[in-house]
PDB file of C-alpha atoms in Angstrom:
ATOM      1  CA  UNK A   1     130.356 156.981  70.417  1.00 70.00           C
ATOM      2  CA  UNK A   2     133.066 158.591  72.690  1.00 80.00           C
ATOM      3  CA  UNK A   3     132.114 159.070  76.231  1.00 87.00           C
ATOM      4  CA  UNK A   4     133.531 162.267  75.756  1.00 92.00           C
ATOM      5  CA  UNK A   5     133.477 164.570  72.612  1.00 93.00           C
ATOM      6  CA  UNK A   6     134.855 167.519  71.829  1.00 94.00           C
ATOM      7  CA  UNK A   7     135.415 169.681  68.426  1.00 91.00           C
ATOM      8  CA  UNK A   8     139.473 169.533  68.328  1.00 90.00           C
ATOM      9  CA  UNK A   9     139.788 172.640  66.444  1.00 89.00           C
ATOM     10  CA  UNK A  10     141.710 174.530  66.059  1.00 93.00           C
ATOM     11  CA  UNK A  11     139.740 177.715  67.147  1.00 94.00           C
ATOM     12  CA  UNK A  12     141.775 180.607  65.917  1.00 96.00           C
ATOM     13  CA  UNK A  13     140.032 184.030  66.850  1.00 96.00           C
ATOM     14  CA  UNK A  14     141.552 187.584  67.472  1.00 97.00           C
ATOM     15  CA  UNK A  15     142.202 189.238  70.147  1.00 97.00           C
ATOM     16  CA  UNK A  16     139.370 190.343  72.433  1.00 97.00           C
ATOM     17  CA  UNK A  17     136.705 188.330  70.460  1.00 97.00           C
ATOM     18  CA  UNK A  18     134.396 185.844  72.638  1.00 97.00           C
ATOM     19  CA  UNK A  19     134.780 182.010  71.808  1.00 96.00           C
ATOM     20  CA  UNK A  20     132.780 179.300  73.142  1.00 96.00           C
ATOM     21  CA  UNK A  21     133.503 175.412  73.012  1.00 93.00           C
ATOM     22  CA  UNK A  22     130.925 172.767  73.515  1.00 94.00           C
ATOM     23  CA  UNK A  23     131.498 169.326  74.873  1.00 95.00           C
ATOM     24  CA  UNK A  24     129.061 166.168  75.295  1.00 95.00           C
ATOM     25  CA  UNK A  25     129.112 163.307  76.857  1.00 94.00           C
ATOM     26  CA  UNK A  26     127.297 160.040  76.942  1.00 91.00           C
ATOM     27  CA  UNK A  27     126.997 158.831  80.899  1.00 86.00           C
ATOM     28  CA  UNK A  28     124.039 160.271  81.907  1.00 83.00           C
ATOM     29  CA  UNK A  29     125.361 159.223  85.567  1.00 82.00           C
ATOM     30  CA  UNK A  30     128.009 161.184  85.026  1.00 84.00           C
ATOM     31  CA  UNK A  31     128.330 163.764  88.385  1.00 82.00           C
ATOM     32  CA  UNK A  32     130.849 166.252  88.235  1.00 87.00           C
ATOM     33  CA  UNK A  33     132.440 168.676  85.198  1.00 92.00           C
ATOM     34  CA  UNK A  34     135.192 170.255  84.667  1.00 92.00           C
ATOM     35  CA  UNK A  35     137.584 172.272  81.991  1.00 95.00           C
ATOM     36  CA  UNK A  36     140.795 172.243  82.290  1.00 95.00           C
ATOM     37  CA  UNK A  37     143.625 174.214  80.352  1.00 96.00           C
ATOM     38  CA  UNK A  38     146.696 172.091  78.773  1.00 94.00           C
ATOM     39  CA  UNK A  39     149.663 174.058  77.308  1.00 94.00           C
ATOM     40  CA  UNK A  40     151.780 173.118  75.093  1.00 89.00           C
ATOM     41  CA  UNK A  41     154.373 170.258  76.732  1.00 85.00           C
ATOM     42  CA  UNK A  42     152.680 171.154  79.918  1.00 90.00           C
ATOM     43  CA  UNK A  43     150.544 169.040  82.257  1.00 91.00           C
ATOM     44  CA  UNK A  44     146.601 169.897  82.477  1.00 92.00           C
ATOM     45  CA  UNK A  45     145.550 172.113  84.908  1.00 91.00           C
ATOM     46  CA  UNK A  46     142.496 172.937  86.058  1.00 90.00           C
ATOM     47  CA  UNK A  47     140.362 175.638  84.707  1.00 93.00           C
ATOM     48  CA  UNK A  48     137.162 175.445  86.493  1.00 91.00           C
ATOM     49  CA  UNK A  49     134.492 173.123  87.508  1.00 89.00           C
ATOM     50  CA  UNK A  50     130.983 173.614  85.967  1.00 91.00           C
ATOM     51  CA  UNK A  51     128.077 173.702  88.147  1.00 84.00           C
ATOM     52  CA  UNK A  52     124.498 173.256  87.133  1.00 85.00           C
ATOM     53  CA  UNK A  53     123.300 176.755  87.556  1.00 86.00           C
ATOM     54  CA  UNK A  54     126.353 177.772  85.359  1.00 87.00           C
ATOM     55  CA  UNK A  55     129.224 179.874  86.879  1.00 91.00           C
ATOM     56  CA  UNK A  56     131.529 182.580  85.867  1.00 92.00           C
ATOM     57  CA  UNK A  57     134.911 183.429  86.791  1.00 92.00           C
ATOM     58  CA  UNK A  58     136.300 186.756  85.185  1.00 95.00           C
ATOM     59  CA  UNK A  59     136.637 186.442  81.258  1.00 97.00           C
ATOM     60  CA  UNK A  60     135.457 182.716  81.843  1.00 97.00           C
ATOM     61  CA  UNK A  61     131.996 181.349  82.110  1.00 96.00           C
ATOM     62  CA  UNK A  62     130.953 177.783  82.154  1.00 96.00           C
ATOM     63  CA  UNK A  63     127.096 175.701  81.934  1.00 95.00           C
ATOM     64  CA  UNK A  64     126.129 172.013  81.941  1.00 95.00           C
ATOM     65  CA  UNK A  65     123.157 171.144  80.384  1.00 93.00           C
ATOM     66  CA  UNK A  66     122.041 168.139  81.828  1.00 92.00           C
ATOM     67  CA  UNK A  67     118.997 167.419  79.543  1.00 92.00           C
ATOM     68  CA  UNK A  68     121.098 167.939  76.785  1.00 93.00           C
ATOM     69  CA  UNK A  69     124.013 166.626  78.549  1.00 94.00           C
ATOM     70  CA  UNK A  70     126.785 169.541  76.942  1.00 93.00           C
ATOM     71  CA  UNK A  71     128.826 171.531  78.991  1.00 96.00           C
ATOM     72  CA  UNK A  72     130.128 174.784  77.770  1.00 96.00           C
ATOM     73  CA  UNK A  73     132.768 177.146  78.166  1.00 97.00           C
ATOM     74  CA  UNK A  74     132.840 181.006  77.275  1.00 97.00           C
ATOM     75  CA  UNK A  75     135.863 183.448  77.111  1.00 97.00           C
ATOM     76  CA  UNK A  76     135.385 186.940  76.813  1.00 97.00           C
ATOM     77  CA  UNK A  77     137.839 189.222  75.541  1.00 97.00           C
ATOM     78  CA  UNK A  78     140.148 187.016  74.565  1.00 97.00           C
ATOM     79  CA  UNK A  79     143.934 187.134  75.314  1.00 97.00           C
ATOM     80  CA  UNK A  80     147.160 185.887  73.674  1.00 97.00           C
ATOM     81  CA  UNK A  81     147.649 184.259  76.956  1.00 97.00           C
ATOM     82  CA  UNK A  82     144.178 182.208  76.221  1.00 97.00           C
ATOM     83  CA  UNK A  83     145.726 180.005  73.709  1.00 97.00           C
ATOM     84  CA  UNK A  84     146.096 176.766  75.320  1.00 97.00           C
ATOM     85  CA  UNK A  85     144.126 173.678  74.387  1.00 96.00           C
ATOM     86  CA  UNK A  86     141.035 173.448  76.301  1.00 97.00           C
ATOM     87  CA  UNK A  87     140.016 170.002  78.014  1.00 95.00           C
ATOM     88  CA  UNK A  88     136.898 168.737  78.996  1.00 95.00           C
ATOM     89  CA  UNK A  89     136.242 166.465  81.850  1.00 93.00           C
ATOM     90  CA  UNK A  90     133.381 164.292  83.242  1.00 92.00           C
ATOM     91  CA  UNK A  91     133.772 162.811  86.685  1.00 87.00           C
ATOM     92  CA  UNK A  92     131.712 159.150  87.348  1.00 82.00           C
ATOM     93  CA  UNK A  93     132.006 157.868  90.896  1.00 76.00           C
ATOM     94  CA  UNK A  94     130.272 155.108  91.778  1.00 72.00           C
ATOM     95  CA  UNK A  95     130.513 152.697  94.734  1.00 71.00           C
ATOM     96  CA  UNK A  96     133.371 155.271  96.503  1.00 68.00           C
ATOM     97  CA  UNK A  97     136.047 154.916  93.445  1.00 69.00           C
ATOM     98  CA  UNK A  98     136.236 158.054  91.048  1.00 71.00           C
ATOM     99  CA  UNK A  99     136.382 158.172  87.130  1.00 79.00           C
ATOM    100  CA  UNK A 100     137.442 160.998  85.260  1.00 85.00           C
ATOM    101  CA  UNK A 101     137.332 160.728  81.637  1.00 88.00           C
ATOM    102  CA  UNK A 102     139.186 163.201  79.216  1.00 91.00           C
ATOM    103  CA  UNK A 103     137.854 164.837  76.271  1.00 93.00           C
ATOM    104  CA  UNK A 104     140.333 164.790  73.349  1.00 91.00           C
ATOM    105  CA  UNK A 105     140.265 168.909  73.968  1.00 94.00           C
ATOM    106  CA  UNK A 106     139.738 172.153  71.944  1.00 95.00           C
ATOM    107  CA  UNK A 107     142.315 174.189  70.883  1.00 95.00           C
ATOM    108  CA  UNK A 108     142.316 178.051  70.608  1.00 97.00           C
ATOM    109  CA  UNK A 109     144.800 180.071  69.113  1.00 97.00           C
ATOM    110  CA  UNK A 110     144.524 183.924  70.150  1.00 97.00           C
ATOM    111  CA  UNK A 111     145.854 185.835  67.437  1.00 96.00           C
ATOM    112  CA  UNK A 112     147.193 189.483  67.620  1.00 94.00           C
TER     113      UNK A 112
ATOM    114  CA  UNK B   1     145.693 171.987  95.836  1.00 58.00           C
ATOM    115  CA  UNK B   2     148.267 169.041  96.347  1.00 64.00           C
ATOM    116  CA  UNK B   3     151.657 169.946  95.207  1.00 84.00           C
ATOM    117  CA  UNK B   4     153.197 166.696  93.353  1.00 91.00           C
ATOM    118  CA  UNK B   5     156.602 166.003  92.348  1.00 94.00           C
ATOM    119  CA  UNK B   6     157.067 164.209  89.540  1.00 96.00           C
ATOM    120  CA  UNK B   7     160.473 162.278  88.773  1.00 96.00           C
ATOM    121  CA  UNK B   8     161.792 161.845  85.777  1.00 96.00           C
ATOM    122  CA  UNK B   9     160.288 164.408  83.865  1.00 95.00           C
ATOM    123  CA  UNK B  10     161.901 162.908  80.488  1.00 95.00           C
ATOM    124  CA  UNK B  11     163.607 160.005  79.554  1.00 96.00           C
ATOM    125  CA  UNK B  12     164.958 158.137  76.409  1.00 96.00           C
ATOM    126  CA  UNK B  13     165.314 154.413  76.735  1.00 96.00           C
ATOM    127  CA  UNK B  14     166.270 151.660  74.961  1.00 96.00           C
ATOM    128  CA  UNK B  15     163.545 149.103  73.689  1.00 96.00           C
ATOM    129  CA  UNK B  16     163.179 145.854  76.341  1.00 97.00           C
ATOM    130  CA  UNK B  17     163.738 147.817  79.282  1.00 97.00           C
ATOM    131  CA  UNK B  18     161.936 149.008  82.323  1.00 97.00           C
ATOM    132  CA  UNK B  19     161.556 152.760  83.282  1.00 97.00           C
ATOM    133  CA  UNK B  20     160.159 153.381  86.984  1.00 98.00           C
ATOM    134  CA  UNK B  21     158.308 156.818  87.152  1.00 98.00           C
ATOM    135  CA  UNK B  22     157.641 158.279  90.436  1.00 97.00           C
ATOM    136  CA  UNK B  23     155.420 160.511  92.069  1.00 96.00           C
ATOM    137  CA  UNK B  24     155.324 162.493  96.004  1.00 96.00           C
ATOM    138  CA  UNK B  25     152.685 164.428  97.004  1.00 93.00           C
ATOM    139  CA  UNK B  26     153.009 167.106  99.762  1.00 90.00           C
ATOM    140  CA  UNK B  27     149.814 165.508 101.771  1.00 85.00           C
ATOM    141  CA  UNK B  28     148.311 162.273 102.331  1.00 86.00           C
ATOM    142  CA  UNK B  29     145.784 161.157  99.497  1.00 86.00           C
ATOM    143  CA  UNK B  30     143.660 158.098  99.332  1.00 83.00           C
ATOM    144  CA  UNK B  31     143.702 157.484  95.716  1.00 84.00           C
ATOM    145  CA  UNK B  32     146.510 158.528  93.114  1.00 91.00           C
ATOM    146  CA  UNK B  33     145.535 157.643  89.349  1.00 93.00           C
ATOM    147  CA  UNK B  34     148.270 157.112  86.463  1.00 96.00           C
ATOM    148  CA  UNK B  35     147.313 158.387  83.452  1.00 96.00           C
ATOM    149  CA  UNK B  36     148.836 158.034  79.551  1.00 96.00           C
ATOM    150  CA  UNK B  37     149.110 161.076  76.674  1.00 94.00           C
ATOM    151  CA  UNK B  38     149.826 159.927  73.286  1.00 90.00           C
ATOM    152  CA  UNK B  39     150.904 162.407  71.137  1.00 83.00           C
ATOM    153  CA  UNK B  40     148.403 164.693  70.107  1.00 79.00           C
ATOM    154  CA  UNK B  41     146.117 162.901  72.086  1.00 84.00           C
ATOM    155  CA  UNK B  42     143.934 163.229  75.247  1.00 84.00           C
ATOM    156  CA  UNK B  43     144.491 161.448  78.849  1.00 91.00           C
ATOM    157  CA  UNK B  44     143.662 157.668  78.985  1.00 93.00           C
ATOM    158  CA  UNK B  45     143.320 156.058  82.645  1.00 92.00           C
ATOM    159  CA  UNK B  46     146.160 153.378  83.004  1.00 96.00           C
ATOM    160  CA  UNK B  47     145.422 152.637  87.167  1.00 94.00           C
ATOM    161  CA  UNK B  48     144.092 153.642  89.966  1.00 91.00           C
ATOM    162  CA  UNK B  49     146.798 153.170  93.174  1.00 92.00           C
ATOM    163  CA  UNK B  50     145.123 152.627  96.317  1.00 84.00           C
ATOM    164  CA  UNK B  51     147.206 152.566  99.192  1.00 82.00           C
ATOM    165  CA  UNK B  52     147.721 149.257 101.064  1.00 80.00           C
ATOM    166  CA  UNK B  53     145.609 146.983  98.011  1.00 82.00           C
ATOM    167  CA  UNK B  54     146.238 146.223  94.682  1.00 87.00           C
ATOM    168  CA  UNK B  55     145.883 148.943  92.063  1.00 92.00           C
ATOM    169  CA  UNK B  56     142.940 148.814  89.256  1.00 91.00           C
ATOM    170  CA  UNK B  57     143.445 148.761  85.825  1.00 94.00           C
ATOM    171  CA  UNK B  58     141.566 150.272  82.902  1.00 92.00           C
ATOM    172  CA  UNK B  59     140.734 147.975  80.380  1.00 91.00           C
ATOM    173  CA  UNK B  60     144.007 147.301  77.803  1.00 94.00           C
ATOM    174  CA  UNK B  61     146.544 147.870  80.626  1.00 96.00           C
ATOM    175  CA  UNK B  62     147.546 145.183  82.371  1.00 96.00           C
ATOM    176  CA  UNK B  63     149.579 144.837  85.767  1.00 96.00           C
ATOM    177  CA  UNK B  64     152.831 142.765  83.988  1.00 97.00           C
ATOM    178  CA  UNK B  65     153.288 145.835  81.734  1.00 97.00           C
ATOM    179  CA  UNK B  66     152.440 148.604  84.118  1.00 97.00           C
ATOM    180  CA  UNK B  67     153.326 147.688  87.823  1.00 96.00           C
ATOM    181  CA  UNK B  68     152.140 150.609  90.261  1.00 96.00           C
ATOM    182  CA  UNK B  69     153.396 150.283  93.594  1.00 94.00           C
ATOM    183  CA  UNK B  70     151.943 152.588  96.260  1.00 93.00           C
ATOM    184  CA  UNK B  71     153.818 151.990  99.842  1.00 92.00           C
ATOM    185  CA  UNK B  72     152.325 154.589 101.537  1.00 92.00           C
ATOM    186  CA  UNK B  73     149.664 157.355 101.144  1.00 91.00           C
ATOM    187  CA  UNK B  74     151.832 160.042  99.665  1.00 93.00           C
ATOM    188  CA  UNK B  75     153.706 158.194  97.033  1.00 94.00           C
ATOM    189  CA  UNK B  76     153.185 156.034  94.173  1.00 96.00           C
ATOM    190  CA  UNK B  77     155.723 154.324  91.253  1.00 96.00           C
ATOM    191  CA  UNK B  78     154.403 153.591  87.952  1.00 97.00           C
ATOM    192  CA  UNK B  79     157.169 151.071  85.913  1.00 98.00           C
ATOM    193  CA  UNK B  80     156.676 150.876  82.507  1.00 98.00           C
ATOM    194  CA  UNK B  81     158.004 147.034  81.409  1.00 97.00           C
ATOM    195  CA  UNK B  82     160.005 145.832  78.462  1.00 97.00           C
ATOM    196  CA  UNK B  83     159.347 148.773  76.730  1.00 97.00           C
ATOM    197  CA  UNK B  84     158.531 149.278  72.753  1.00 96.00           C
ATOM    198  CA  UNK B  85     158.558 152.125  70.513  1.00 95.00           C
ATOM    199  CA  UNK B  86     154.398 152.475  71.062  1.00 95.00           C
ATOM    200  CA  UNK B  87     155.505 153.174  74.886  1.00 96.00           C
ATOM    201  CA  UNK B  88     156.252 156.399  73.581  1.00 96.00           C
ATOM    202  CA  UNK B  89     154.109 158.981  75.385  1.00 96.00           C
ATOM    203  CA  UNK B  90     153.432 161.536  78.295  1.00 96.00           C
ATOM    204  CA  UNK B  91     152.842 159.896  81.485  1.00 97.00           C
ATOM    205  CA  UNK B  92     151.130 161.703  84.595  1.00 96.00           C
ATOM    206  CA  UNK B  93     150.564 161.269  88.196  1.00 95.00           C
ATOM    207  CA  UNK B  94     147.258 162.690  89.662  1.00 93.00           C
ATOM    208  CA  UNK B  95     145.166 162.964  92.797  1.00 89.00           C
ATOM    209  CA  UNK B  96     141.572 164.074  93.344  1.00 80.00           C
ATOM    210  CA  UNK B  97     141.385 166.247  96.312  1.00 70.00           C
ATOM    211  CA  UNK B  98     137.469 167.272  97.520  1.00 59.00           C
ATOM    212  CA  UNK B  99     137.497 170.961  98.189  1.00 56.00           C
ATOM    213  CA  UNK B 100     134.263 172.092  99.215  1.00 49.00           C
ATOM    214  CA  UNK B 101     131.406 170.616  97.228  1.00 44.00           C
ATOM    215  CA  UNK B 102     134.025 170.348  94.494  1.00 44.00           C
ATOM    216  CA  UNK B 103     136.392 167.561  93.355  1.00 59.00           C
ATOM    217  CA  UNK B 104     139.497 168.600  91.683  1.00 72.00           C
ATOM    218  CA  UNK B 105     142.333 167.091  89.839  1.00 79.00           C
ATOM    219  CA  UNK B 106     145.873 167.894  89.869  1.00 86.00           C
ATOM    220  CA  UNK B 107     148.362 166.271  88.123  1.00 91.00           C
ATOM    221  CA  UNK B 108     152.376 165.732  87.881  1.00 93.00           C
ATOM    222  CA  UNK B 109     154.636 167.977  85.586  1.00 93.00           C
ATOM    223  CA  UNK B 110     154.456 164.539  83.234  1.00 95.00           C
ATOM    224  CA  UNK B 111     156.906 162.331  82.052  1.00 97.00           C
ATOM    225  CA  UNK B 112     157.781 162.349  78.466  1.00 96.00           C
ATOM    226  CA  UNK B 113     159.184 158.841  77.423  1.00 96.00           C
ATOM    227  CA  UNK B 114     160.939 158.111  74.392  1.00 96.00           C
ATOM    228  CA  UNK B 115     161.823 154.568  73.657  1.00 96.00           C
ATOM    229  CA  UNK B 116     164.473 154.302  70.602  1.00 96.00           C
TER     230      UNK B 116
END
């Protein structure tokens, strides 16, 4: 099983509909998540981290479930400028070093 | 967020040679982590440069291919050795900064290699 998993897609959804992508992973000591956006022939960039109340930033909202252990990502009202691929990341530190793996990533494709 | 500057951002080399890739940031970081991206693939953890010790490699990357040198706590040099076709791939600087009660990555423009 991946440490990391993610449906690669590709999402392709209109304009202004809401998509959501799900991602699990297997550490349960895993301590930090995160999304983060990857263009095409671009470097990654982060998107936002996920906290474990869930948080929301504009059309964006993100939730861990730790029980579960899934973190999930929402866009509202999609744009054209939403299609990206969509990565999800799961920070392990232990003993002071840091460990972030990748997901293989979601993409979306906003169509107009 | 740390600003880095990546160097080169593409390159096309010839099989059996060496390619040094190399990475400033605008600020003094502890750690800065090398990563791989294989075409349509996701990021795979080649080292982690600590400044002032030897760096730590993931498992299947080993120090004779990939030799990191980190001289000081805002730049780092990943060489990729004796290259092969497979060596073809994305290669990315990053560094974890802690903002708040957050840790965040930010990475390197990339380096797309293409050995002929």
């Amino acid at each position: 099983r991946k440490e990391v998993e993610q449906d690669p897609g590709p999402f392709n959804v209109p304009e202004g509909a809401t998509v959501a992508f799900n991602c699990t992973y297997s550490n349960s000591a895993s301590q930090s998540f995160f999304w983060y956006r990857q263009d095409c022939r671009k470097e990654p960039k982060l998107l936002m981290s996920v906290y474990s109340s869930g948080n929301e930033d504009g059309r964006f909202t993100a939730q861990l479930n730790r029980a579960s252990q899934y973190i999930s990502l929402l866009i509202r009202d999609s744009k054209l400028s939403d299609s990206a691929t969509y990565l999800c990341v799961v920070n392990i530190e232990s003993a002071g070093t840091y460990k972030y793996i990748f997901g293989t990533g979601t993409r979306l494709k906003v169509l107009a | 967020s740390a600003v880095i500057s990546q160097k080169p951002s593409r390159d096309i080399c010839q099989r059996g040679t060496s390619l040094t890739i190399q990475c400033q940031v605008d600020s003094q970081v502890t750690m800065m982590f090398w990563y791989r991206q294989q075409p349509g693939q996701s990021l795979t953890l080649i080292a982690t440069a600590n400044q002032g010790s030897e760096a730590t490699y993931e498992s299947g990357f080993v120090i004779d291919k990939f030799p990191i040198s980190r001289p000081n706590l805002t730049f780092s040099t990943l060489t990729v050795s004796n290259m092969s076709p497979e060596d073809s791939s994305i290669y990315l600087c990053s560094v974890v900064r802690l903002r708040g009660s957050n840790y965040g990555y930010t990475f390197g423009s990339g380096t797309r290699l293409t050995v002929v």
